[in-house]
């Protein structure tokens, strides 16, 4: 696939209608617990395969670690978290590479596959489609609160549960209910990734702020000024293609732009199948998916946010 649509994976034709999917992601710790960090990094890396409707086949580790300055047990725990998450996804980690580095970093190279007729890109959203998001927002704001050591334990627990959750069920149901288009919500936030989908699909989107779910305490933390730099940069960028109703406050705009780690899938789907998708997903998942708005014909701005 070309570079125009900024899609989640590299896609290579293997012949006979089969496609190879390839992706790589790694980052610095977003939580203090090394095992949970490994789980989150692996779930995040796998997510790009799921965002295209694909099935992972196997993965490789990428790790950076200050081997002279930190106990080796921490690295072992990070890798164990990744291995357990890969196992949950039904794949093995077949190898990898690590380097000595000041700050720990971890992630996976993931290889996946999909039938060409099943491939879901971010370039096929149609006016009239409903927009579904499969995880609440706010992990960037909460990760910043964790770094400042002001996040209550129950808030951390809820964010970790969301970030470690695989997007595999969300992907299976996209194929079952024939989603038109999808991407996963990660570093560029909801506005950034929705903007990419709209640009690639030549459409616009309407989102109701009141329909968007956030993790516990995100609003309070954002009001207290706990905003990651990446989230501020995301809003600066998204402001160029997003129209906000004046009643949407600066804090609410930042919440919508929050840089996510291991976020949910953003799915564009025929309105006749959106409710069935939600019913089946929410009946089987601990995390609830929800409708945030709809796709409209291409308008002056890519995104319109109402209250
Ligand atoms: Co992605
Ligand atoms: Co990615
Ligand atoms: Co090597």
GROMACS .gro file of C-alpha atoms and ligand atoms in nm, residues 8 23-25 48 184 186, ligand 2:
model
    8
    8UNK     CA    1  -0.163   0.124   1.044
   23UNK     CA    2   0.410  -0.326   1.189
   24UNK     CA    3   0.654  -0.210   1.457
   25UNK     CA    4   0.598   0.001   1.769
   48UNK     CA    5  -0.203  -0.207   1.430
  184UNK     CA    6  -0.649   0.249   1.614
  186UNK     CA    7  -0.278   0.607   1.955
  309LIG    CO1    8   0.151   0.195   1.547
   0.00000   0.00000   0.00000
